[in-house]
Structures are given as C-alpha cells and as structure tokens.
Tab-separated table of N, CA and C in Angstrom:
chain	number	residue	atom	x	y	z
A	1	LEU	N	-25.695	-13.849	20.020
A	1	LEU	CA	-26.184	-14.274	18.816
A	1	LEU	C	-27.074	-15.427	19.025
A	2	ILE	N	-28.286	-15.644	18.780
A	2	ILE	CA	-29.310	-16.715	18.809
A	2	ILE	C	-29.572	-16.585	17.363
A	3	PHE	N	-29.719	-17.863	16.530
A	3	PHE	CA	-30.113	-18.059	15.151
A	3	PHE	C	-31.520	-18.961	15.456
A	4	SER	N	-32.972	-18.377	15.328
A	4	SER	CA	-33.693	-19.084	15.560
A	4	SER	C	-34.120	-19.946	14.468
A	5	THR	N	-35.873	-20.270	14.660
A	5	THR	CA	-36.367	-20.592	13.479
A	5	THR	C	-36.415	-20.051	12.150
A	6	ALA	N	-36.691	-20.695	11.023
A	6	ALA	CA	-37.072	-19.808	9.582
A	6	ALA	C	-37.988	-19.069	9.827
A	7	ASP	N	-38.954	-18.859	10.593
A	7	ASP	CA	-40.385	-18.083	10.769
A	7	ASP	C	-39.939	-17.022	11.831
A	8	LYS	N	-38.409	-16.435	12.092
A	8	LYS	CA	-38.063	-15.436	12.971
A	8	LYS	C	-37.100	-14.811	12.410
A	9	GLY	N	-35.679	-15.414	11.619
A	9	GLY	CA	-34.779	-14.926	11.385
A	9	GLY	C	-33.338	-14.604	12.127
A	10	VAL	N	-32.726	-14.156	12.399
A	10	VAL	CA	-31.513	-13.749	12.649
A	10	VAL	C	-31.835	-12.599	14.273
A	11	VAL	N	-31.702	-13.434	15.333
A	11	VAL	CA	-32.269	-12.753	16.349
A	11	VAL	C	-30.863	-12.241	17.261
A	12	LEU	N	-31.269	-11.037	17.947
A	12	LEU	CA	-30.259	-10.083	18.293
A	12	LEU	C	-30.742	-10.499	19.462
A	13	GLY	N	-29.154	-10.820	20.514
A	13	GLY	CA	-29.103	-11.015	22.102
A	13	GLY	C	-28.804	-12.303	22.398
A	14	VAL	N	-28.879	-12.976	23.462
A	14	VAL	CA	-28.560	-14.003	24.163
A	14	VAL	C	-29.340	-14.531	24.850
A	15	THR	N	-30.520	-14.040	24.856
A	15	THR	CA	-31.745	-14.906	25.804
A	15	THR	C	-32.860	-15.074	25.624
A	16	SER	N	-33.030	-13.949	24.275
A	16	SER	CA	-34.677	-13.827	23.980
A	16	SER	C	-34.549	-14.087	22.604
A	17	ASN	N	-35.851	-14.426	22.008
A	17	ASN	CA	-36.241	-14.742	20.625
A	17	ASN	C	-37.484	-14.091	20.350
A	18	THR	N	-37.714	-12.953	21.152
A	18	THR	CA	-38.732	-12.090	20.099
A	18	THR	C	-38.505	-11.105	19.232
A	19	ASP	N	-39.921	-10.806	18.709
A	19	ASP	CA	-39.644	-9.812	17.299
A	19	ASP	C	-39.061	-8.699	17.235
A	20	ALA	N	-38.964	-8.047	19.103
A	20	ALA	CA	-38.278	-6.451	18.645
A	20	ALA	C	-36.528	-7.122	18.794
A	21	ASN	N	-36.125	-8.510	19.158
A	21	ASN	CA	-34.539	-8.582	18.274
A	21	ASN	C	-34.341	-9.409	17.699
A	22	THR	N	-35.337	-9.504	15.994
A	22	THR	CA	-34.917	-9.960	14.506
A	22	THR	C	-35.076	-9.275	13.632
A	23	ILE	N	-34.011	-9.970	13.274
A	23	ILE	CA	-33.682	-9.036	11.919
A	23	ILE	C	-34.109	-10.108	10.808
A	24	SER	N	-34.963	-9.851	9.963
A	24	SER	CA	-36.290	-10.577	9.581
A	24	SER	C	-35.938	-10.382	8.008
A	25	ASP	N	-34.522	-9.460	7.748
A	25	ASP	CA	-34.589	-9.724	6.113
A	25	ASP	C	-33.070	-9.431	6.321
A	26	TYR	N	-32.533	-10.834	5.795
A	26	TYR	CA	-31.556	-11.237	5.421
A	26	TYR	C	-31.184	-11.576	4.098
A	27	GLU	N	-30.593	-11.412	3.675
A	27	GLU	CA	-29.916	-12.304	2.262
A	27	GLU	C	-28.552	-12.346	1.676
A	28	GLU	N	-28.371	-14.032	0.890
A	28	GLU	CA	-27.243	-13.688	0.166
A	28	GLU	C	-27.604	-13.835	-1.050
A	29	GLY	N	-26.340	-13.932	-2.208
A	29	GLY	CA	-25.891	-13.895	-3.355
A	29	GLY	C	-25.289	-13.486	-3.922
A	30	THR	N	-25.215	-14.043	-5.704
A	30	THR	CA	-24.679	-12.828	-6.366
A	30	THR	C	-25.127	-11.960	-7.336
A	31	TRP	N	-24.268	-12.036	-7.846
A	31	TRP	CA	-24.538	-10.258	-8.477
A	31	TRP	C	-23.853	-10.251	-9.962
A	32	THR	N	-24.246	-9.790	-10.987
A	32	THR	CA	-23.441	-9.528	-12.200
A	32	THR	C	-22.773	-8.389	-12.393
A	33	PRO	N	-21.636	-8.029	-12.170
A	33	PRO	CA	-20.862	-6.589	-12.104
A	33	PRO	C	-20.660	-6.804	-13.433
A	34	SER	N	-20.348	-5.058	-14.057
A	34	SER	CA	-20.110	-4.852	-15.138
A	34	SER	C	-19.342	-3.758	-15.474
A	35	LEU	N	-18.698	-3.197	-16.620
A	35	LEU	CA	-17.451	-2.151	-16.615
A	35	LEU	C	-18.227	-1.178	-17.585
A	36	ASN	N	-18.754	0.169	-17.183
A	36	ASN	CA	-19.298	1.280	-17.686
A	36	ASN	C	-18.567	1.493	-19.204
A	37	GLY	N	-18.595	1.540	-19.964
A	37	GLY	CA	-17.841	1.924	-21.122
A	37	GLY	C	-16.420	1.412	-21.479
A	38	TYR	N	-16.028	0.046	-21.006
A	38	TYR	CA	-15.172	-0.553	-20.939
A	38	TYR	C	-14.626	-0.866	-22.179
A	39	SER	N	-13.996	-0.625	-23.145
A	39	SER	CA	-13.717	-1.449	-25.103
A	39	SER	C	-13.442	-2.524	-24.590
A	40	GLY	N	-12.624	-2.942	-23.188
A	40	GLY	CA	-12.011	-4.576	-23.541
A	40	GLY	C	-12.760	-5.483	-23.319
A	41	THR	N	-12.544	-6.381	-22.263
A	41	THR	CA	-13.214	-7.871	-22.139
A	41	THR	C	-12.788	-8.373	-20.583
A	42	PRO	N	-13.448	-7.567	-20.051
A	42	PRO	CA	-13.130	-7.541	-18.718
A	42	PRO	C	-13.496	-8.914	-17.676
A	43	THR	N	-12.965	-10.146	-16.904
A	43	THR	CA	-13.224	-11.334	-16.747
A	43	THR	C	-13.512	-10.407	-14.920
A	44	PHE	N	-14.724	-11.439	-14.603
A	44	PHE	CA	-15.113	-11.269	-12.735
A	44	PHE	C	-15.422	-12.165	-12.487
A	45	GLN	N	-14.939	-12.574	-11.168
A	45	GLN	CA	-15.086	-13.479	-10.479
A	45	GLN	C	-15.933	-13.189	-9.137
A	46	ASP	N	-16.208	-14.419	-8.575
A	46	ASP	CA	-16.321	-14.570	-7.081
A	46	ASP	C	-17.425	-12.810	-6.546
A	47	ALA	N	-18.179	-13.007	-7.057
A	47	ALA	CA	-19.245	-11.566	-7.229
A	47	ALA	C	-20.564	-12.033	-6.183
A	48	PHE	N	-20.386	-11.896	-5.074
A	48	PHE	CA	-21.287	-11.723	-3.873
A	48	PHE	C	-21.664	-11.061	-3.124
A	49	TYR	N	-22.926	-10.780	-2.694
A	49	TYR	CA	-23.444	-10.160	-1.791
A	49	TYR	C	-24.259	-10.650	-0.572
A	50	THR	N	-23.931	-9.849	0.413
A	50	THR	CA	-25.109	-10.225	1.929
A	50	THR	C	-25.786	-8.733	1.767
A	51	LYS	N	-27.159	-8.992	2.319
A	51	LYS	CA	-28.033	-7.643	2.976
A	51	LYS	C	-28.423	-8.119	4.027
A	52	VAL	N	-28.678	-6.935	4.998
A	52	VAL	CA	-29.203	-7.139	6.170
A	52	VAL	C	-29.748	-6.075	6.645
A	53	GLY	N	-31.334	-5.832	6.500
A	53	GLY	CA	-31.920	-5.076	6.657
A	53	GLY	C	-31.722	-4.232	5.297
A	54	ARG	N	-31.408	-2.908	5.312
A	54	ARG	CA	-31.160	-2.314	4.275
A	54	ARG	C	-29.026	-1.972	4.320
A	55	TYR	N	-28.652	-2.789	5.133
A	55	TYR	CA	-27.157	-2.630	5.036
A	55	TYR	C	-26.578	-3.306	3.848
A	56	VAL	N	-25.895	-3.173	2.692
A	56	VAL	CA	-25.931	-4.065	1.362
A	56	VAL	C	-24.515	-4.165	1.596
A	57	PHE	N	-23.658	-5.337	1.411
A	57	PHE	CA	-22.141	-5.846	1.649
A	57	PHE	C	-22.278	-6.328	0.305
A	58	ALA	N	-20.985	-5.629	-0.574
A	58	ALA	CA	-21.075	-6.621	-2.378
A	58	ALA	C	-19.394	-6.560	-2.305
A	59	SER	N	-19.018	-7.747	-3.141
A	59	SER	CA	-17.782	-7.903	-3.195
A	59	SER	C	-16.959	-8.813	-4.677
A	60	CYS	N	-16.575	-8.247	-5.506
A	60	CYS	CA	-15.891	-8.679	-6.588
A	60	CYS	C	-14.439	-9.027	-7.012
A	61	ARG	N	-14.240	-9.610	-8.043
A	61	ARG	CA	-12.685	-9.649	-8.797
A	61	ARG	C	-12.782	-9.285	-9.931
A	62	ILE	N	-12.138	-8.434	-10.692
A	62	ILE	CA	-12.401	-7.811	-11.629
A	62	ILE	C	-10.755	-7.790	-12.333
A	63	ASN	N	-10.658	-8.580	-13.534
A	63	ASN	CA	-9.625	-8.566	-14.235
A	63	ASN	C	-9.583	-7.701	-15.019
A	64	LEU	N	-8.815	-6.418	-15.610
A	64	LEU	CA	-8.852	-5.977	-16.364
A	64	LEU	C	-7.899	-6.109	-17.427
A	65	ASP	N	-8.096	-6.921	-19.206
A	65	ASP	CA	-7.381	-7.141	-20.110
A	65	ASP	C	-6.201	-6.271	-20.607
A	66	GLY	N	-5.845	-6.417	-21.337
A	66	GLY	CA	-4.486	-5.581	-21.997
A	66	GLY	C	-5.348	-4.178	-22.886
A	67	THR	N	-6.601	-3.946	-23.144
A	67	THR	CA	-7.417	-2.620	-23.569
A	67	THR	C	-6.942	-1.826	-23.145
A	68	SER	N	-6.249	-0.479	-23.383
A	68	SER	CA	-5.777	0.666	-23.333
A	68	SER	C	-7.235	1.141	-23.440
A	69	ASP	N	-7.961	1.929	-22.589
A	69	ASP	CA	-9.303	2.560	-22.421
A	69	ASP	C	-9.059	3.924	-21.211
A	70	GLY	N	-9.205	5.081	-21.542
A	70	GLY	CA	-9.420	6.301	-21.090
A	70	GLY	C	-10.797	6.477	-20.331
A	71	SER	N	-11.589	5.661	-20.726
A	71	SER	CA	-12.794	6.150	-19.826
A	71	SER	C	-12.996	5.942	-18.164
A	72	ASN	N	-13.705	7.010	-17.720
A	72	ASN	CA	-13.795	7.022	-16.521
A	72	ASN	C	-13.852	4.960	-15.807
A	73	PHE	N	-13.328	4.900	-14.633
A	73	PHE	CA	-13.290	3.660	-13.869
A	73	PHE	C	-14.826	3.614	-12.989
A	74	ARG	N	-15.199	2.725	-13.950
A	74	ARG	CA	-16.933	2.382	-13.213
A	74	ARG	C	-17.338	1.086	-12.930
A	75	VAL	N	-17.884	1.233	-12.249
A	75	VAL	CA	-18.558	-0.382	-11.758
A	75	VAL	C	-19.964	-0.441	-11.874
A	76	ASN	N	-20.864	-1.440	-12.842
A	76	ASN	CA	-22.295	-1.150	-12.379
A	76	ASN	C	-22.606	-2.639	-12.080
A	77	GLY	N	-24.061	-2.529	-11.794
A	77	GLY	CA	-24.680	-4.052	-11.851
A	77	GLY	C	-24.448	-4.246	-10.277
A	78	LEU	N	-24.620	-2.695	-9.533
A	78	LEU	CA	-24.799	-3.517	-7.914
A	78	LEU	C	-25.897	-3.937	-7.475
A	79	PRO	N	-26.075	-5.145	-6.881
A	79	PRO	CA	-27.324	-5.887	-6.628
A	79	PRO	C	-28.580	-4.676	-5.695
A	80	PHE	N	-28.537	-4.019	-5.842
A	80	PHE	CA	-29.575	-2.905	-5.140
A	80	PHE	C	-29.011	-1.585	-5.171
A	81	THR	N	-30.543	-1.131	-5.539
A	81	THR	CA	-30.413	0.936	-5.166
A	81	THR	C	-29.466	1.487	-4.554
A	82	CYS	N	-29.069	1.955	-4.597
A	82	CYS	CA	-28.532	3.183	-3.433
A	82	CYS	C	-29.409	4.068	-2.804
A	83	ILE	N	-29.621	4.661	-1.667
A	83	ILE	CA	-30.242	5.196	-1.346
A	83	ILE	C	-29.900	6.787	-1.482
A	84	ILE	N	-30.951	7.733	-1.742
A	84	ILE	CA	-30.471	8.830	-2.139
A	84	ILE	C	-30.111	9.387	-0.650
A	85	SER	N	-29.447	10.094	-0.448
A	85	SER	CA	-29.126	10.842	0.986
A	85	SER	C	-29.947	11.542	1.261
A	86	THR	N	-29.723	12.315	2.872
A	86	THR	CA	-31.015	12.868	2.957
A	86	THR	C	-30.524	14.314	3.463
A	87	GLU	N	-29.138	14.096	3.477
A	87	GLU	CA	-28.036	15.697	3.256
A	87	GLU	C	-28.141	16.267	1.751
A	88	SER	N	-28.179	15.533	0.887
A	88	SER	CA	-28.216	15.977	-0.551
A	88	SER	C	-28.504	15.033	-1.865
A	89	ALA	N	-29.692	15.080	-2.356
A	89	ALA	CA	-29.906	14.278	-3.327
A	89	ALA	C	-29.211	13.504	-4.194
A	90	SER	N	-28.417	14.358	-4.223
A	90	SER	CA	-27.372	14.066	-5.361
A	90	SER	C	-26.299	13.278	-4.913
A	91	ALA	N	-25.521	13.417	-3.681
A	91	ALA	CA	-24.253	13.483	-3.400
A	91	ALA	C	-24.335	11.716	-3.168
A	92	SER	N	-23.055	11.230	-3.532
A	92	SER	CA	-22.482	9.874	-3.087
A	92	SER	C	-22.043	9.384	-1.618
A	93	VAL	N	-23.039	8.660	-1.395
A	93	VAL	CA	-22.591	8.776	0.403
A	93	VAL	C	-22.155	7.643	0.766
A	94	PHE	N	-21.608	6.980	0.010
A	94	PHE	CA	-21.141	4.958	0.526
A	94	PHE	C	-20.177	4.551	-0.324
A	95	GLY	N	-19.715	4.050	0.196
A	95	GLY	CA	-18.140	3.645	-0.372
A	95	GLY	C	-17.706	2.471	-0.742
A	96	ALA	N	-16.724	2.437	-1.664
A	96	ALA	CA	-15.955	1.316	-2.106
A	96	ALA	C	-14.919	1.433	-1.915
A	97	ASN	N	-14.142	0.250	-1.884
A	97	ASN	CA	-12.677	-0.045	-1.305
A	97	ASN	C	-11.861	-1.244	-2.152
A	98	VAL	N	-10.768	-0.677	-3.106
A	98	VAL	CA	-10.070	-1.877	-3.353
A	98	VAL	C	-9.078	-2.484	-2.024
A	99	ILE	N	-9.226	-3.513	-1.937
A	99	ILE	CA	-8.561	-4.456	-0.850
A	99	ILE	C	-7.470	-4.912	-1.423
A	100	TYR	N	-6.890	-5.327	-2.951
A	100	TYR	CA	-6.339	-6.407	-3.075
A	100	TYR	C	-5.937	-5.596	-4.972
A	101	SER	N	-4.762	-5.429	-5.500
A	101	SER	CA	-4.646	-5.051	-6.853
A	101	SER	C	-3.160	-5.269	-7.108
A	102	ASN	N	-3.209	-5.864	-8.145
A	102	ASN	CA	-1.233	-6.115	-8.707
A	102	ASN	C	-1.282	-4.774	-9.209
A	103	SER	N	-1.558	-3.697	-9.405
A	103	SER	CA	-1.701	-2.347	-10.034
A	103	SER	C	-0.968	-1.344	-8.955
A	104	SER	N	0.145	-0.858	-9.315
A	104	SER	CA	0.528	0.271	-8.767
A	104	SER	C	-0.606	1.797	-8.380
A	105	SER	N	-0.629	1.504	-9.334
A	105	SER	CA	-1.731	2.989	-9.863
A	105	SER	C	-3.422	2.481	-9.580
A	106	ALA	N	-3.598	1.816	-8.412
A	106	ALA	CA	-4.872	1.250	-8.387
A	106	ALA	C	-5.854	2.387	-8.319
A	107	PRO	N	-7.046	2.501	-8.113
A	107	PRO	CA	-7.767	3.594	-7.231
A	107	PRO	C	-8.155	3.621	-5.942
A	108	THR	N	-7.949	4.746	-5.543
A	108	THR	CA	-7.815	4.644	-4.114
A	108	THR	C	-9.190	4.107	-3.220
A	109	TYR	N	-10.097	5.051	-3.680
A	109	TYR	CA	-11.380	4.996	-3.297
A	109	TYR	C	-12.392	5.040	-4.156
A	110	GLY	N	-13.522	4.398	-3.743
A	110	GLY	CA	-14.812	4.072	-4.903
A	110	GLY	C	-16.327	4.918	-4.404
A	111	LEU	N	-17.310	5.636	-4.776
A	111	LEU	CA	-18.305	6.114	-4.297
A	111	LEU	C	-19.201	5.489	-5.019
A	112	VAL	N	-20.116	4.660	-4.108
A	112	VAL	CA	-21.530	3.720	-4.788
A	112	VAL	C	-22.441	5.336	-4.863
A	113	VAL	N	-22.760	5.891	-5.796
A	113	VAL	CA	-23.325	7.049	-6.395
A	113	VAL	C	-25.130	6.715	-5.864
A	114	ALA	N	-26.108	8.010	-5.061
A	114	ALA	CA	-26.704	7.838	-4.416
A	114	ALA	C	-28.310	7.722	-5.791
A	115	ASN	N	-28.935	6.979	-5.590
A	115	ASN	CA	-29.779	6.456	-6.161
A	115	ASN	C	-29.389	6.374	-7.394
A	116	GLY	N	-28.251	5.122	-7.414
A	116	GLY	CA	-27.914	4.457	-8.416
A	116	GLY	C	-27.793	2.955	-7.888
A	117	ALA	N	-27.096	2.538	-8.582
A	117	ALA	CA	-26.716	0.626	-8.946
A	117	ALA	C	-25.281	0.562	-9.049
A	118	TYR	N	-24.002	1.469	-9.140
A	118	TYR	CA	-22.888	1.628	-9.459
A	118	TYR	C	-22.115	2.865	-8.611
A	119	SER	N	-21.027	1.913	-9.170
A	119	SER	CA	-19.826	3.118	-7.839
A	119	SER	C	-18.721	3.847	-9.434
A	120	ASN	N	-18.420	5.068	-8.941
A	120	ASN	CA	-16.958	5.141	-9.692
A	120	ASN	C	-15.581	5.555	-9.132
A	121	PHE	N	-14.674	5.415	-9.266
A	121	PHE	CA	-13.768	5.389	-9.011
A	121	PHE	C	-12.761	6.372	-9.104
A	122	TYR	N	-11.694	6.680	-7.915
A	122	TYR	CA	-11.396	8.344	-7.658
A	122	TYR	C	-9.551	7.559	-7.117
A	123	ASP	N	-8.499	8.330	-7.854
A	123	ASP	CA	-7.151	8.539	-7.179
A	123	ASP	C	-7.257	8.985	-5.885
A	124	SER	N	-6.007	9.455	-5.188
A	124	SER	CA	-5.836	10.064	-3.781
A	124	SER	C	-6.038	11.495	-4.254
A	125	SER	N	-6.161	12.119	-5.092
A	125	SER	CA	-6.717	13.380	-5.179
A	125	SER	C	-7.691	13.998	-5.099
A	126	GLY	N	-8.868	13.030	-5.445
A	126	GLY	CA	-10.076	13.022	-5.965
A	126	GLY	C	-10.689	12.804	-7.210
A	127	THR	N	-10.049	12.762	-7.737
A	127	THR	CA	-9.928	12.770	-9.857
A	127	THR	C	-10.122	11.531	-9.692
A	128	ASN	N	-11.392	11.359	-11.039
A	128	ASN	CA	-11.798	10.087	-11.580
A	128	ASN	C	-10.363	9.436	-12.027
A	129	ILE	N	-10.510	8.279	-12.223
A	129	ILE	CA	-9.594	7.398	-12.860
A	129	ILE	C	-9.636	6.714	-13.723
A	130	SER	N	-9.061	6.595	-14.339
A	130	SER	CA	-9.051	5.839	-15.752
A	130	SER	C	-9.069	4.547	-15.838
A	131	TYR	N	-9.260	3.482	-16.674
A	131	TYR	CA	-9.070	1.595	-16.523
A	131	TYR	C	-7.486	1.727	-16.916
A	132	THR	N	-7.204	2.831	-18.311
A	132	THR	CA	-5.570	2.420	-18.384
A	132	THR	C	-4.730	3.243	-17.374
A	133	SER	N	-5.366	4.564	-16.163
A	133	SER	CA	-4.474	5.061	-15.147
A	133	SER	C	-4.343	3.341	-14.316
A	134	ALA	N	-5.877	2.722	-14.249
A	134	ALA	CA	-5.810	1.673	-13.397
A	134	ALA	C	-5.197	0.492	-13.317
A	135	GLY	N	-4.924	0.112	-14.273
A	135	GLY	CA	-3.697	-0.679	-15.374
A	135	GLY	C	-4.288	-1.518	-15.750
A	136	VAL	N	-3.866	-1.646	-17.390
A	136	VAL	CA	-4.219	-2.472	-18.182
A	136	VAL	C	-3.389	-3.654	-18.021
A	137	ASN	N	-4.145	-5.148	-18.192
A	137	ASN	CA	-3.657	-6.810	-17.436
A	137	ASN	C	-3.708	-5.984	-15.888
A	138	LYS	N	-4.509	-5.868	-15.108
A	138	LYS	CA	-4.344	-5.472	-13.655
A	138	LYS	C	-5.862	-6.761	-13.434
A	139	ASN	N	-5.554	-6.864	-12.185
A	139	ASN	CA	-6.846	-7.770	-11.029
A	139	ASN	C	-7.132	-6.698	-10.090
A	140	PHE	N	-7.939	-7.010	-9.436
A	140	PHE	CA	-8.623	-5.749	-8.297
A	140	PHE	C	-9.506	-6.908	-7.542
A	141	ARG	N	-9.687	-7.013	-6.259
A	141	ARG	CA	-10.760	-7.246	-5.149
A	141	ARG	C	-11.444	-6.044	-4.849
A	142	ILE	N	-12.860	-5.677	-5.083
A	142	ILE	CA	-13.599	-4.963	-4.761
A	142	ILE	C	-14.093	-4.689	-3.743
A	143	ASN	N	-14.365	-4.407	-2.259
A	143	ASN	CA	-15.886	-4.010	-1.278
A	143	ASN	C	-16.626	-3.181	-2.082
A	144	PHE	N	-17.775	-3.186	-2.135
A	144	PHE	CA	-18.844	-2.462	-1.747
A	144	PHE	C	-19.667	-2.323	-0.527
A	145	HIS	N	-19.766	-1.104	0.002
A	145	HIS	CA	-20.772	-1.054	1.006
A	145	HIS	C	-21.855	-0.216	0.930
A	146	TYR	N	-22.965	-0.224	1.316
A	146	TYR	CA	-24.009	1.251	1.526
A	146	TYR	C	-25.598	0.677	1.874
A	147	ILE	N	-25.948	1.586	1.950
A	147	ILE	CA	-27.972	1.235	2.571
A	147	ILE	C	-28.651	1.435	1.082
A	148	THR	N	-30.024	0.203	1.216
A	148	THR	CA	-30.248	0.172	0.427
A	148	THR	C	-32.014	0.949	0.928
A	149	SER	N	-32.809	0.841	0.045
A	149	SER	CA	-34.277	1.458	0.901
A	149	SER	C	-34.708	0.206	1.166
C-alpha cells in the first residue's frame, strides 16, 4: 500500500502511483446515533465512521438506561444512506453486529435497511428484539457495514 500526495488519495499497489490504482474517496468522521421510539434516555459514545469509496463502516457504543420499553430496537442516524439492493428494492442487504454486550439477551444481528440510514435488530430466530428484551441498564458496542450510492 502506497500513501501518496493529497491530490491522489490512497494508492493500491506497491510500485505505481497512477489514477487506476487510486481510491480518491476516503472519509472519516463522527456521526450522531439515536434510538427510534425509545422512551428512556440512552447515551452514545465513540460514534465513528470510515467511508472508502462506497463502502461504509460505522461503529458506536449505546448505553440503555433503566427504562423498560417494548419498542423494536432500531438505531437511526447512520452517516450515509444504504443503497437499494439490485435483487429487491426493499431488502435489507447489509448488516450490523453486536460485538460487545453486558446483556445475556443482546440482539444477535442487525440489518441496515435498503434506502435508509438505520438498522433494525433481531434475536437468533429472526424476530425484532425490543429494548426491554435487549436489557435495561445494558450497553452495547455495535458495528455497521454497508454500501452507499
């Protein structure tokens, strides 16, 4: 991997600095997550993203307070809108995973919704998981990965 001058971007390859080997769209930043419909007061930490070309990787920590809430667990505010799948105009085709939780009933996986900037979370049987089911007074580290237009 060669790192080139600011006018080229990140260059793929080990010997040449040509436009054909260059990723000119690279971005890092912070984003502001929120929870859809949650009636408590969650806290968010370490909400960062990296975008390389059309690929987006975002991450955040979410701490649920002691509020019992049966709403479906959904994280809003992803930094870019997910593309629409070519297979299905409404399919959720990209994912999210909970990489840390102090809850024994944490969501198993999440799906970033096509043409949206949010992710819904599910248990191991594919059922939407509620905030209460995920666990009151619990915290989560979640990674999101998807493609934007």
